[in-house]
Each structure stands twice: as C-alpha cells, then as structure tokens.
Amino acid sequence: MKGTIAEKILSTHLIHGKIEKKQNIGIKIDQTLTQDATGTMAYLQFEQMGIPKVRTDLSVSYVDHNTLQTDFRNADDHRYLQSVAAKYGLYFSKPGNGICHQLHLERFSVPGKTLLGSDSHTPTCGGIGMLAIGAGGLDVAVAMAGEPFFLTVPEIVNINLTGELPPFVSAKDLILEVLNRLNVKGGINKILEYSGSGVKTLSVPERATITNMGTETGATSSIFPSDEITLDFLTRQNREKDWRALKPNEDAVYDEILEINMTDIEPLAATPHSPGNIKRIADLERMEINQVCIGSCTNSSLRDLKTVAQILKGNVVHKDVSLTISPGSRQVVNHLIESDEVSYIIESGARILENACGPCIGMGQAPGTNAISLRTFNRNFLGRSGTKDAQIYLVSPETAAVSAIEGKITDPRNFKTNFKIEIPGRFLINDSLIIPPLKNLENVDIYRGPNIKPLPSFPPLEERLKAKVLLKVGDNITTDHIIPAGAKILPLRSNIPALSNYVFSVIDENFYERALDSNGGFVVGGENYGQGSSREHAAIAPKYLGIKAIIAKSFARIHKDNLVNFGILPLVFQNNSDYDQIRQEDRLELVLRNIDNAQITAINLKNHKKILLTHNLSMRDLSILKIGGKLPYIRQKNA
Ligand code: MIC
Ligand code: SF4
C-alpha cells in the first residue's frame, strides 16, 4: 500500500503496530460523529468512562434517524443527547438540520483527517479525502475518550476511473457498477481508493455518493483524492482554510486494480433484496411501480435534488405513484427555494418530507402490500422498508424521477429534456441548528427520560460453553435481520431489555421466547454474517438473551468488532463444509482451552462428532472477550 492516500493518512495517525498486511493497528481519531439511533448507547457508554470532556479535535452528535416522534421516547432521547453534548463538549445538530453524513461533509469534513462514526455510512466523507470509518457506538465512545481505534490493516483496491459519465447516468450508477463487480462482500477489509482522469469530472457530492455506498461492498472505507474540485467545494462552503491537497504517489502500490471506463456505464438498479443484485435499467423497463422515494445520505445533495427538480419541471407524478423527497440538509432546501426549483417539485405532486433519514430506515412511507418501490437509497434488505413483501429497487435520482413521472421503470436516457445544473458560487450557510460546545461544562445536568435504561453488564467468558443452536441461517445475514429498525422498534435503542424482544424477529418470530426457554445458546451462520448497519444493538441484544457464540463461515467487519465488544465469540469453521454438520436445535459443547492458538473444538452432543473451529481475533480482542467485553476491559486497563 506504499504511497497510496490511505497509507499516507494511516501512517500520520499511527499509534500502535506496523502498517503491514493483516496486522492489527491502532490509529488516532481526529473527529467523531454519532447519530441518535446509535448515539444514545454510545454516550451511555462514554459516561461510564469517567472522562470530563471529549478528547478529539471535534465530535458531533447528530439527530436524524428517530425523528418520527410517535410518543415521548424519541423526543426524550433527543434531550438526553443534547444534554450529553453540552456536558462533554460536543457539537449538537438538532433534528431538522439534516442527515449526519451530508451535514458532516458540508460543514466539518477535512481532507487528510480521520473520522470515526457510529454509522456504517461514515465513509461518505471519503468523498472529500478523509479517512472515514464506520464502527459500533462503543468504539466511537472509546475514540471520544482519546483512545486509538484498532483495525486490521486493509488491502488497498485502486479503482481507476477513466472517461466521463454520459448524460442521465450518474455517480449512483457508478457505485452500482462497483457493487456489480465486488458484490456485498468483495470489499471486506479493503479500502477502495479512487484515482484516474475520471476523478476530475466528479464533484464532491458525487464522490460522496460513491464513497457512501462503497459501504455496501463491506469495505472498511472508500476515499477520493483532495484536488482543486475539493478546494472549490470547501470554498463554496466558506471553509477553504480546511483544504489541503492529497494524492497518491506516482509509484503508489495497490493490492488490486479495478479499471472503470465511466463512458461505458449505463443506468443500473440493485434489485430485491440485496444492494449486490445488480441489473440494467434497460432490462427492467416498463415494470409498473407504486412508490418512488428520493433522498438518504447517498443521494440527497443539492446536485441530486436540483436534477430531480429539473426533471420534474412541468411534469406531474404518475397517478398511481407516490413520490417522496427527503432533502439531505437545510442548505439543500434553502438553495432549492432560492432558485425556485422547489416549486417544480411541489407542482409535480411530490411529497416533501423532513430533512432526515426517514423512509430509508423505515421511519414512515412503508410501501403497500407487494408494492414495487424505487429508492435512491443504499439498502434494500428484506423488510427494511417496513413491508416484508415489498420489492425495493435502488436507483439513481435520474432514474427515480423519470420513472415517477412515467409510472414504470424508465431508462432516464430516453427522457427528452435538456437542462444544466447551476451550482451556486457560495452556499447559503446557516449553522443555527448546530449548537457549539459550551465554554463552561461544569454546571450541565444530563436529562434522562424513562425510556433510557441502564446498560446491562455481562460476566467473563467461561472455559467451556454448552448450549443449543438456537438458530441456523444462510449467507449475508444483515444486522437489519438481527435487530430490525423502523418506527416501532427504533425508539427502543436506549432500552436493551425491551429491544431484545425483537432479536431475529424478521426471520423467526419466536426467537425471543426460544432464547429465554433455553437460557441462551449459539447461532450458526454462513458467509458475511452481520453485513450492513453498524448498530451494536445487533450484538448487545442477542448477548442480553444469552447468545454465547456465533459460528459462521465469515463475518462482516463492523459486526465482528461489535460481537467482541460485548463478549460474544465470533468463531469460523476451519472447513466450511462442517456448516452442514450442525442443525438448528443441536446441542454443542465448545472447548476454549486453546482459544489463544485459534484452535477451538466443538462437539456436537447429538452425534458426538467433532467440528474444528478457529477465529481471526487479535490478542487484544481475546483479552476483551475473556473479561466479558470492552467496557470492563477499559475499566481494568484504567484501574
Ligand atoms: C442504517 O443505514 O442502517 C443506519 C440506520 O444508518 C445504521 C445505523 C443504525 O442502525 O442506527 C448504519 O448504517 O450504521
Ligand atoms: Fe440514514 Fe439511511 Fe443514511 Fe443510514 S443509510 S444514515 S438510515 S439515510
């Protein structure tokens, strides 16, 4: 990885270890971000660390996920977050301001710095040349306490862009093409680093669409160089002083190179139920649709919504389609008002929603039974929209807007119109919904509503684990399967006992009762177990139900770290064919005597067959697991 952008940032931030393949390193984190759905838990954990003030250059607490306030709980959580921010010296972005990643890109991102966020789409700021990584809330809390963030040195994949995107083909289609090549696990333990003559044809928000959805490949992060286009974006944000140039050396060494000629890209869609199921729009054309949702941290920038407004201009949304638009930030909305493009949106019959995650996380706008919904979002996992039998297609803003008018999936290249997107010379800056850190932190009281329940604590690891296989699942199980989101469940994010009722409810409605009856147990999974959201609740809530180990063919990066943080063993088969040797309901005994040497034997008590397991955990991970999780580990370390 010598001479790559990623290596340059990693080496200027290195605290522990060596930047060598597969090594575990600790890096300094300059900035952190949280959002409300993961933030409550992250700050409950931060409070336990006994530190008077965050020790980063900058930490921001955003509220953008749980903005549907159907009762007191979300509003109480917002008050908790605001009071914690005031007490510990963070910026607080109020609900209504916009989506964390869009806002961070606009107002706080700095090329060359590191950012850790308790949200898997934190790599959005890679669009400006930050090394931005998503993690579980506890890892972000630890970074706020000034501790390094540990990761395996990733491989660097160079995505070399040439050519230029054709009209009506956009950055979303480009990242869908990357997903077409890498699928949902091709990026695991890799950083996708973009270069080539095509880079200069992409604005910062377009680059951010690409780095945002790079998450869906499983990548640790994605990053673009910082060039004159980056400077131009920062200048328009009145932040030119934050710019610095960043590019790879001429002789940079990559682990892999992927060539993409942008001129060849055509409109694409991720089809149900995976962001990796890519098809050409041309092959889906004329499929009738019921809903179109435009927005999310992938596609809600000014460039995207201006494009949508221009397409909608003088047109009406099809009579059988509901079109919703959720802008990424107030800045975006202000500009649409200033240019009067908002009126094209309103006149078309589109429904304008709040500047927030909204339907992307199932907070409203669940489609109807068997409905077909086109969304500019980044995830179409089963049930995430709120309707299990709905079919969700992920598309570009261009495809979404044109299809909303036509009432069926339509290739936007066939839409006969011409327009030019005018990006203002100076963005309208209004930070009035961002409350800066207080000067005097002493006198702040933390507000805790009745829904905020104390953190559960967990005992150290035993030498032998004997329990039932409570559930056996296949490949690519997402954290949305493990603990779903949506309007009903998201308000429980600060209440683990109540949340645990919903563990695996998408797959198995009786899982909760079965787990209680058996006093916990094991889960067996296939490849890429735990892909998707960074929500550490997908580890804490199963742990609370007594899940002791997950035995899988492979794990997604963030989820594996979260399992370790909460004392669940992430074990892998030595021979993947042994996956077939275990059935749901079998009882297993795991002997952990040789866990330090990565040799674990599982005995299937049903037929007394031995199954060899292993892990790829660092010595540090093992110490964390043995003591029962990262919080007790840190407490012991600091004692
Ligand atoms: C998501 O897109 O799934 C989320 C909601 O933003 C999550 C975080 C969460 O579950 O709170 C993510 O991507 O990390
Ligand atoms: Fe919010 Fe959706 Fe982005 Fe997650 S992917 S941060 S829910 S907009």
XYZ file of C-alpha atoms and ligand atoms in Angstrom:
661
model
C 0.000 0.000 0.000
C 3.066 2.264 -0.135
C 2.360 5.739 -1.400
C -1.421 5.404 -1.504
C -3.645 8.090 0.007
C -4.864 5.589 2.592
C -1.316 4.741 3.625
C -0.427 8.417 3.971
C -3.340 9.063 6.332
C -2.845 5.830 8.265
C 0.849 6.488 8.789
C 0.361 10.053 10.017
C -2.202 8.714 12.520
C -0.461 5.516 13.571
C -0.227 4.930 17.345
C 0.170 1.147 17.669
C 1.571 -1.542 15.385
C 3.051 -1.554 11.911
C 1.355 -0.835 8.601
C 1.848 -4.297 7.207
C -0.612 -6.685 5.657
C -3.143 -8.195 8.070
C -1.525 -6.502 11.105
C -3.711 -5.034 13.810
C -3.017 -1.309 14.181
C -4.285 1.476 16.420
C -4.830 4.885 14.847
C -5.578 8.332 16.238
C -9.077 9.560 15.534
C -9.387 13.306 14.852
C -13.162 13.605 14.583
C -16.162 11.510 15.591
C -19.802 11.571 14.643
C -22.811 9.813 16.089
C -26.452 9.794 15.102
C -29.329 9.414 17.529
C -30.175 5.758 16.820
C -26.691 4.605 17.800
C -25.758 7.712 19.790
C -27.786 7.106 22.941
C -25.937 3.841 23.556
C -22.567 5.354 22.598
C -22.988 8.191 25.119
C -24.289 5.883 27.870
C -21.010 4.040 27.368
C -18.948 7.221 27.182
C -20.445 8.357 30.501
C -19.110 5.189 32.121
C -15.551 6.108 31.163
C -15.402 8.955 33.668
C -13.825 11.460 31.288
C -14.771 15.131 31.752
C -14.601 16.222 28.100
C -14.192 14.612 24.667
C -10.559 14.295 23.656
C -10.918 14.593 19.883
C -10.393 17.700 17.712
C -14.121 17.684 17.077
C -17.074 15.452 17.906
C -20.594 15.943 16.630
C -23.851 14.394 17.811
C -26.493 14.444 15.065
C -30.206 13.729 15.283
C -31.587 12.426 12.008
C -32.878 8.853 12.388
C -35.585 8.802 15.087
C -37.346 11.974 14.087
C -40.807 10.402 13.940
C -41.989 11.150 17.438
C -44.969 8.861 17.928
C -44.648 9.138 21.714
C -42.305 10.650 24.331
C -39.398 8.258 23.767
C -37.580 9.688 20.758
C -38.040 13.253 21.980
C -36.641 12.259 25.383
C -33.659 10.635 23.710
C -33.021 13.854 21.783
C -32.984 15.781 25.072
C -30.595 13.237 26.545
C -28.270 13.625 23.554
C -28.384 17.418 23.691
C -27.583 17.462 27.400
C -24.715 14.982 26.965
C -23.282 17.092 24.141
C -23.427 20.161 26.371
C -21.810 18.334 29.272
C -18.916 16.772 27.364
C -18.024 19.447 24.831
C -19.602 18.201 21.592
C -21.380 19.974 18.767
C -25.076 19.053 18.687
C -27.007 19.095 15.412
C -30.714 19.444 16.135
C -33.389 17.389 14.381
C -34.451 19.140 11.194
C -30.926 20.177 10.293
C -30.348 17.197 8.040
C -28.680 13.815 7.644
C -25.433 13.349 9.572
C -23.249 12.371 6.597
C -24.493 15.145 4.307
C -24.060 17.709 7.101
C -20.633 16.462 8.102
C -19.473 16.679 4.508
C -20.810 20.231 4.178
C -19.742 21.712 7.498
C -16.979 19.700 9.226
C -15.101 17.317 6.920
C -11.368 17.948 6.458
C -9.168 16.215 3.842
C -6.391 14.111 5.353
C -8.033 13.756 8.789
C -9.580 10.660 10.338
C -13.264 10.371 11.202
C -14.909 7.557 13.148
C -18.702 7.428 13.132
C -21.277 5.184 14.772
C -22.916 4.664 11.429
C -21.788 2.410 8.633
C -22.068 5.177 6.026
C -19.443 7.348 7.713
C -17.174 6.777 4.642
C -19.324 9.428 2.899
C -16.655 11.958 3.940
C -14.135 9.908 1.959
C -15.556 11.965 -0.908
C -13.543 14.914 0.381
C -10.406 12.876 1.143
C -10.972 11.995 4.797
C -10.228 8.533 6.061
C -13.735 7.995 7.402
C -14.695 4.702 9.019
C -17.920 3.332 10.476
C -17.870 1.476 13.793
C -20.045 0.395 16.677
C -21.062 3.015 19.243
C -18.691 1.698 21.894
C -15.685 2.037 19.585
C -16.731 5.618 18.884
C -17.142 6.273 22.621
C -13.623 4.934 23.183
C -12.296 7.220 20.412
C -14.050 10.189 22.057
C -12.124 9.260 25.197
C -8.933 9.812 23.190
C -8.053 6.139 22.779
C -6.876 4.788 19.427
C -9.202 2.906 17.087
C -7.974 -0.605 16.260
C -8.367 -2.166 12.846
C -6.750 -4.744 10.601
C -4.523 -3.082 8.012
C -6.790 -3.158 4.967
C -5.781 -4.025 1.429
C -5.971 -1.086 -0.936
C -8.003 -1.522 -4.085
C -7.386 1.149 -6.666
C -10.472 1.971 -8.694
C -9.072 3.736 -11.713
C -11.700 5.905 -13.370
C -11.371 6.984 -16.980
C -13.807 8.655 -19.371
C -16.853 10.605 -18.275
C -20.385 9.657 -17.246
C -22.845 10.002 -20.137
C -25.867 12.333 -19.719
C -28.522 10.950 -17.327
C -26.040 8.442 -15.922
C -24.740 9.469 -12.514
C -22.500 8.636 -9.570
C -25.128 6.223 -8.221
C -24.830 4.143 -11.393
C -21.062 4.151 -10.986
C -21.192 2.765 -7.450
C -23.823 0.233 -8.560
C -21.293 -0.876 -11.184
C -18.663 -1.225 -8.433
C -21.178 -3.362 -6.498
C -21.804 -5.358 -9.649
C -18.122 -6.270 -9.632
C -17.472 -6.670 -5.892
C -20.900 -7.669 -4.588
C -21.687 -7.323 -0.877
C -18.522 -8.882 0.490
C -15.866 -8.116 -2.116
C -14.707 -5.081 -0.136
C -14.251 -6.672 3.285
C -11.011 -5.482 4.934
C -10.276 -3.304 1.928
C -10.175 0.405 1.245
C -11.458 1.438 -2.158
C -9.211 4.254 -3.352
C -10.294 6.152 -6.454
C -7.936 7.712 -8.975
C -7.583 8.365 -12.679
C -8.592 11.028 -15.176
C -12.302 10.418 -14.461
C -11.999 11.750 -10.919
C -11.882 15.377 -12.033
C -15.265 15.008 -13.780
C -16.950 14.282 -10.433
C -17.990 16.960 -7.932
C -17.510 16.355 -4.193
C -21.174 15.359 -3.594
C -20.946 12.859 -6.474
C -17.744 11.434 -4.985
C -19.566 11.231 -1.660
C -22.393 9.193 -3.222
C -19.730 6.716 -4.314
C -17.846 6.540 -1.017
C -21.129 6.361 0.903
C -22.388 3.294 -0.888
C -18.970 1.668 -1.009
C -20.052 0.501 2.450
C -22.347 -1.989 0.748
C -19.308 -3.863 -0.609
C -18.228 -4.452 3.002
C -15.246 -2.095 2.569
C -13.575 -0.538 5.599
C -13.690 2.788 3.762
C -13.573 4.462 0.359
C -11.564 7.537 -0.480
C -11.015 10.110 -3.234
C -8.029 12.417 -3.688
C -8.337 16.012 -2.497
C -7.853 18.275 -5.541
C -8.955 21.615 -6.967
C -12.551 20.358 -7.084
C -12.353 19.630 -3.360
C -10.968 23.132 -2.812
C -13.802 24.578 -4.864
C -16.405 22.747 -2.729
C -14.796 23.907 0.512
C -14.538 27.470 -0.804
C -18.260 27.495 -1.583
C -18.812 26.282 1.993
C -16.650 29.200 3.210
C -14.139 26.663 4.544
C -11.243 26.973 2.107
C -8.835 27.120 5.060
C -9.666 23.425 5.735
C -8.361 22.329 2.349
C -5.119 20.541 1.681
C -4.080 18.613 -1.395
C -3.937 14.838 -1.171
C -2.941 12.471 -3.899
C -1.181 9.125 -4.247
C 2.494 9.000 -5.223
C 3.242 8.269 -8.875
C 4.616 4.875 -7.851
C 1.887 4.025 -5.309
C 1.486 0.271 -4.810
C -2.026 -1.146 -4.700
C -3.118 -4.676 -3.796
C -5.595 -4.756 -6.646
C -6.616 -2.506 -9.525
C -10.104 -2.189 -10.956
C -10.485 -0.285 -14.217
C -13.766 1.506 -14.860
C -14.396 3.466 -18.009
C -17.181 5.782 -16.946
C -18.265 6.349 -20.527
C -19.446 2.722 -20.647
C -21.642 2.927 -17.571
C -25.384 2.805 -18.038
C -28.331 3.246 -15.652
C -28.403 0.347 -13.183
C -30.524 -0.874 -10.285
C -29.904 -3.016 -7.220
C -32.844 -5.404 -7.233
C -34.542 -7.126 -4.249
C -33.262 -7.855 -1.613
C -29.579 -7.012 -1.829
C -27.523 -3.980 -2.910
C -25.364 -6.501 -4.755
C -28.124 -7.837 -7.083
C -27.370 -5.509 -9.965
C -29.395 -5.360 -13.191
C -29.528 -2.921 -16.115
C -32.440 -0.490 -16.076
C -32.867 -1.318 -19.763
C -33.741 -4.886 -18.694
C -36.270 -3.759 -16.096
C -38.033 -1.139 -18.190
C -41.821 -0.979 -18.195
C -42.181 -2.654 -14.781
C -45.061 -0.792 -13.111
C -44.200 0.913 -9.849
C -46.162 2.137 -6.834
C -43.728 4.297 -4.970
C -40.585 6.361 -5.537
C -38.505 7.688 -2.609
C -35.697 10.147 -3.265
C -33.219 11.079 -0.540
C -30.972 9.364 2.058
C -27.319 10.039 2.751
C -26.473 8.550 -0.660
C -28.487 10.861 -2.885
C -29.872 13.982 -1.253
C -27.275 16.590 -2.161
C -28.051 19.857 -3.917
C -26.785 18.410 -7.191
C -29.144 15.435 -6.868
C -32.244 17.372 -5.873
C -31.670 20.071 -8.498
C -31.507 17.285 -11.086
C -34.743 15.831 -9.748
C -36.432 19.269 -9.755
C -35.354 19.905 -13.345
C -36.716 16.533 -14.457
C -39.998 17.145 -12.631
C -40.332 20.681 -14.052
C -43.592 20.943 -15.990
C -44.422 17.267 -15.340
C -46.807 15.531 -12.982
C -46.126 12.440 -10.900
C -47.981 9.439 -12.372
C -51.441 8.939 -10.874
C -50.573 5.531 -9.398
C -47.257 6.562 -7.887
C -46.412 8.233 -4.580
C -43.178 10.243 -4.841
C -41.442 11.363 -1.648
C -38.376 13.559 -1.395
C -36.289 13.908 1.773
C -33.536 16.505 1.356
C -30.144 15.913 2.943
C -29.799 19.256 4.681
C -31.334 22.667 5.235
C -28.677 24.113 2.988
C -30.029 21.994 0.146
C -33.605 23.142 0.862
C -32.602 26.797 1.103
C -30.997 26.646 -2.317
C -33.973 24.914 -3.886
C -36.121 27.735 -2.532
C -33.717 30.429 -3.704
C -33.582 29.047 -7.250
C -37.360 28.407 -7.201
C -36.686 24.783 -8.127
C -38.683 23.777 -5.046
C -41.785 24.928 -6.909
C -41.117 22.412 -9.721
C -41.091 19.711 -7.049
C -44.271 20.913 -5.372
C -46.126 21.457 -8.645
C -45.298 17.919 -9.780
C -47.207 16.481 -6.810
C -44.162 15.133 -4.971
C -44.441 14.828 -1.203
C -41.652 16.730 0.550
C -40.539 15.118 3.801
C -38.300 16.262 6.612
C -34.511 16.623 6.122
C -33.725 13.288 7.743
C -33.220 9.574 7.090
C -36.987 8.980 7.034
C -38.101 6.096 4.799
C -34.507 4.864 4.375
C -34.651 3.487 7.896
C -38.337 2.598 7.795
C -39.481 5.732 9.613
C -42.680 6.093 7.651
C -43.536 5.547 3.974
C -43.727 1.762 4.223
C -44.905 0.648 0.776
C -48.209 -1.212 0.290
C -48.619 -4.991 0.043
C -46.420 -6.454 -2.703
C -45.647 -2.916 -3.834
C -42.745 -2.024 -6.077
C -40.738 0.892 -4.725
C -37.831 2.672 -6.434
C -35.480 4.344 -3.995
C -32.277 6.340 -4.307
C -31.123 4.828 -1.000
C -28.283 2.404 -0.325
C -30.013 -0.633 1.204
C -32.908 -2.819 0.108
C -32.646 -5.563 2.707
C -35.718 -7.695 3.284
C -38.270 -5.877 5.427
C -36.180 -2.700 5.937
C -38.843 -0.578 4.215
C -41.398 -1.715 6.794
C -43.233 -4.025 4.344
C -41.819 -7.518 4.116
C -43.313 -8.421 0.746
C -42.460 -5.090 -0.905
C -39.874 -5.147 -3.710
C -37.287 -2.398 -3.328
C -35.068 -1.306 -6.234
C -32.146 1.065 -5.598
C -31.624 3.525 -8.451
C -30.166 6.933 -9.334
C -32.099 10.186 -8.774
C -32.400 10.477 -12.566
C -33.997 7.027 -12.939
C -36.204 7.636 -9.893
C -37.582 10.992 -11.080
C -38.215 9.911 -14.660
C -39.868 6.671 -13.514
C -42.104 8.575 -11.069
C -43.477 10.566 -13.979
C -43.913 7.544 -16.241
C -45.369 5.200 -13.567
C -42.971 2.472 -14.613
C -39.259 1.819 -14.516
C -37.828 4.013 -17.265
C -34.346 4.488 -18.635
C -33.694 8.202 -17.991
C -31.598 8.404 -21.158
C -34.870 8.185 -23.099
C -36.285 11.222 -21.336
C -36.214 14.050 -23.821
C -35.191 17.160 -21.992
C -32.168 19.366 -21.661
C -31.079 21.271 -18.613
C -27.941 22.437 -16.938
C -27.399 22.210 -13.203
C -26.245 25.556 -11.787
C -24.374 25.151 -8.502
C -24.216 28.468 -6.595
C -20.847 30.177 -6.200
C -21.303 30.437 -2.427
C -23.517 28.073 -0.496
C -26.107 29.556 1.858
C -24.624 28.871 5.248
C -26.879 28.742 8.254
C -25.490 26.820 11.217
C -28.199 27.944 13.620
C -29.283 24.340 14.256
C -25.749 23.346 15.226
C -25.168 24.111 18.896
C -21.430 24.539 19.517
C -19.667 23.158 22.611
C -20.109 25.205 25.779
C -17.185 27.028 27.342
C -18.171 26.048 30.858
C -19.135 22.389 31.109
C -19.417 22.042 34.878
C -22.991 23.002 35.515
C -24.780 20.865 32.956
C -27.252 18.231 34.177
C -27.880 15.238 31.982
C -31.526 14.650 31.158
C -32.662 11.010 31.190
C -36.177 10.065 30.141
C -37.832 6.923 31.492
C -37.011 5.006 28.291
C -33.271 5.258 28.939
C -32.412 2.084 30.782
C -29.045 1.371 32.400
C -26.541 -0.612 30.383
C -26.639 -4.326 31.080
C -23.334 -5.804 32.277
C -22.040 -9.234 31.290
C -19.878 -11.849 33.072
C -16.414 -13.031 31.896
C -16.067 -15.831 29.337
C -16.240 -19.423 30.592
C -13.727 -22.133 29.549
C -16.423 -24.446 28.221
C -19.673 -23.417 26.622
C -22.526 -25.907 26.414
C -25.737 -24.828 24.761
C -28.251 -25.300 21.991
C -28.016 -23.965 18.427
C -30.958 -21.622 18.633
C -30.884 -20.595 15.001
C -29.152 -21.621 11.806
C -29.126 -19.076 8.979
C -27.603 -18.764 5.499
C -25.230 -16.261 3.834
C -25.302 -12.446 4.046
C -27.450 -12.127 7.158
C -27.693 -8.387 7.825
C -27.834 -6.541 11.122
C -31.336 -5.498 9.967
C -32.247 -9.216 10.238
C -30.657 -9.481 13.677
C -32.275 -6.389 15.117
C -34.642 -4.544 12.789
C -35.166 -0.760 12.714
C -38.382 1.063 11.738
C -40.844 3.289 13.538
C -41.922 0.695 16.108
C -38.519 -0.619 17.171
C -36.115 2.330 16.778
C -37.465 4.126 19.879
C -36.123 1.198 21.938
C -32.475 1.787 21.053
C -31.699 3.058 24.578
C -33.665 0.241 26.242
C -31.975 -3.128 25.699
C -34.428 -5.261 27.737
C -37.348 -4.034 25.612
C -35.344 -4.139 22.360
C -34.302 -7.752 22.888
C -37.902 -8.854 22.204
C -37.224 -8.199 18.518
C -33.974 -10.107 18.028
C -34.217 -12.064 14.736
C -37.945 -11.287 14.554
C -37.674 -10.788 10.771
C -36.525 -14.402 10.359
C -38.095 -16.192 13.319
C -40.994 -14.671 15.237
C -40.477 -16.990 18.217
C -36.756 -16.443 18.626
C -37.110 -14.346 21.768
C -39.211 -16.977 23.606
C -36.986 -19.807 22.413
C -33.867 -17.979 23.609
C -35.384 -17.377 27.031
C -36.590 -21.005 27.320
C -33.123 -22.364 26.534
C -31.277 -19.774 28.582
C -29.417 -18.551 25.503
C -27.347 -20.562 23.050
C -25.466 -20.346 19.755
C -26.266 -19.039 16.291
C -24.820 -20.665 13.163
C -24.403 -18.523 10.055
C -22.999 -18.578 6.525
C -20.736 -16.083 4.751
C -20.606 -12.360 5.586
C -22.630 -12.679 8.781
C -23.675 -9.239 10.106
C -23.304 -7.144 6.952
C -24.898 -3.698 6.774
C -25.664 -1.340 9.611
C -23.123 -0.657 12.349
C -25.794 -0.940 15.060
C -24.089 -2.555 18.054
C -27.572 -3.436 19.281
C -27.250 -6.449 16.962
C -24.629 -7.683 19.444
C -25.900 -6.272 22.755
C -29.483 -7.507 22.432
C -28.503 -11.118 21.486
C -25.937 -11.049 24.312
C -28.694 -9.970 26.675
C -30.661 -13.068 25.556
C -27.690 -15.280 26.396
C -26.138 -15.791 22.952
C -22.606 -17.006 23.669
C -21.029 -17.511 20.257
C -21.803 -17.058 16.588
C -20.284 -19.785 14.423
C -20.171 -18.640 10.805
C -18.281 -19.078 7.541
C -17.182 -15.412 7.666
C -18.122 -12.098 9.294
C -18.642 -8.505 8.223
C -16.039 -6.197 9.787
C -18.095 -3.864 11.994
C -20.364 -6.582 13.322
C -17.446 -8.804 14.244
C -15.944 -5.935 16.259
C -19.304 -5.342 17.945
C -19.578 -9.013 18.923
C -16.147 -8.830 20.540
C -17.040 -5.578 22.301
C -19.981 -7.262 24.020
C -18.395 -10.623 24.737
C -19.940 -12.839 22.043
C -17.373 -15.150 20.410
C -17.203 -14.750 16.604
C -15.932 -18.176 15.503
C -15.386 -19.504 11.987
C -15.246 -23.048 10.626
C -11.840 -24.487 9.782
C -13.654 -26.326 6.994
C -16.719 -24.601 5.671
C -18.267 -27.963 4.775
C -18.776 -28.520 8.526
C -21.557 -25.957 8.319
C -23.699 -28.900 7.158
C -22.793 -30.917 10.255
C -24.802 -28.670 12.531
C -28.583 -28.435 12.631
C -30.768 -25.984 14.419
C -31.674 -27.383 17.874
C -28.447 -29.495 18.112
C -26.596 -29.077 21.388
C -22.910 -28.161 21.123
C -20.072 -28.099 23.574
C -17.258 -25.646 22.786
C -13.878 -26.256 24.371
C -11.982 -22.979 24.565
C -8.776 -24.200 26.207
C -6.707 -23.426 23.095
C -8.500 -20.272 22.095
C -5.247 -18.257 22.181
C -3.893 -20.531 19.434
C -7.098 -20.158 17.446
C -7.966 -23.842 17.914
C -11.460 -24.459 19.206
C -13.222 -27.792 19.190
C -16.961 -28.021 19.037
C -18.565 -31.341 19.927
C -22.000 -31.924 18.558
C -23.620 -33.634 21.542
C -26.223 -35.173 19.282
C -23.805 -37.463 17.408
C -20.522 -36.755 19.271
C -18.868 -35.572 16.058
C -16.036 -33.081 16.424
C -16.056 -29.864 14.450
C -12.909 -27.755 14.241
C -13.359 -24.040 14.628
C -10.986 -21.088 14.596
C -11.067 -17.288 14.689
C -9.182 -14.299 13.381
C -9.018 -12.300 16.571
C -6.080 -10.303 17.879
C -4.655 -10.901 21.364
C -6.344 -7.673 22.351
C -9.720 -8.943 21.078
C -9.200 -12.130 23.094
C -8.485 -10.174 26.266
C -11.657 -8.164 25.690
C -13.708 -11.333 25.159
C -12.267 -13.093 28.200
C -13.150 -10.280 30.561
C -16.706 -10.004 29.205
C -16.485 -7.055 26.836
C -14.773 -3.775 26.073
C -16.216 -1.692 28.912
C -14.854 -3.980 31.676
C -11.611 -4.219 29.650
C -11.184 -0.446 29.620
C -12.147 -0.171 33.276
C -9.496 -2.743 34.163
C -6.901 -1.059 31.971
C -7.521 2.329 33.583
C -7.627 0.962 37.142
C -28.574 2.226 8.503
O -28.496 2.794 7.437
O -28.832 1.016 8.610
C -28.340 3.009 9.761
C -29.626 3.114 10.468
O -27.926 4.311 9.442
C -27.275 2.288 10.560
C -27.105 2.727 11.929
C -28.199 2.294 12.831
O -28.678 1.164 12.743
O -28.534 3.098 13.697
C -25.911 2.194 9.916
O -25.821 2.160 8.720
O -24.907 2.035 10.614
Fe -29.773 7.441 7.475
Fe -30.320 5.779 5.536
Fe -28.039 7.021 5.568
Fe -28.486 5.092 7.337
S -28.347 4.862 5.143
S -27.585 7.126 7.725
S -30.672 5.422 7.706
S -30.046 7.966 5.342
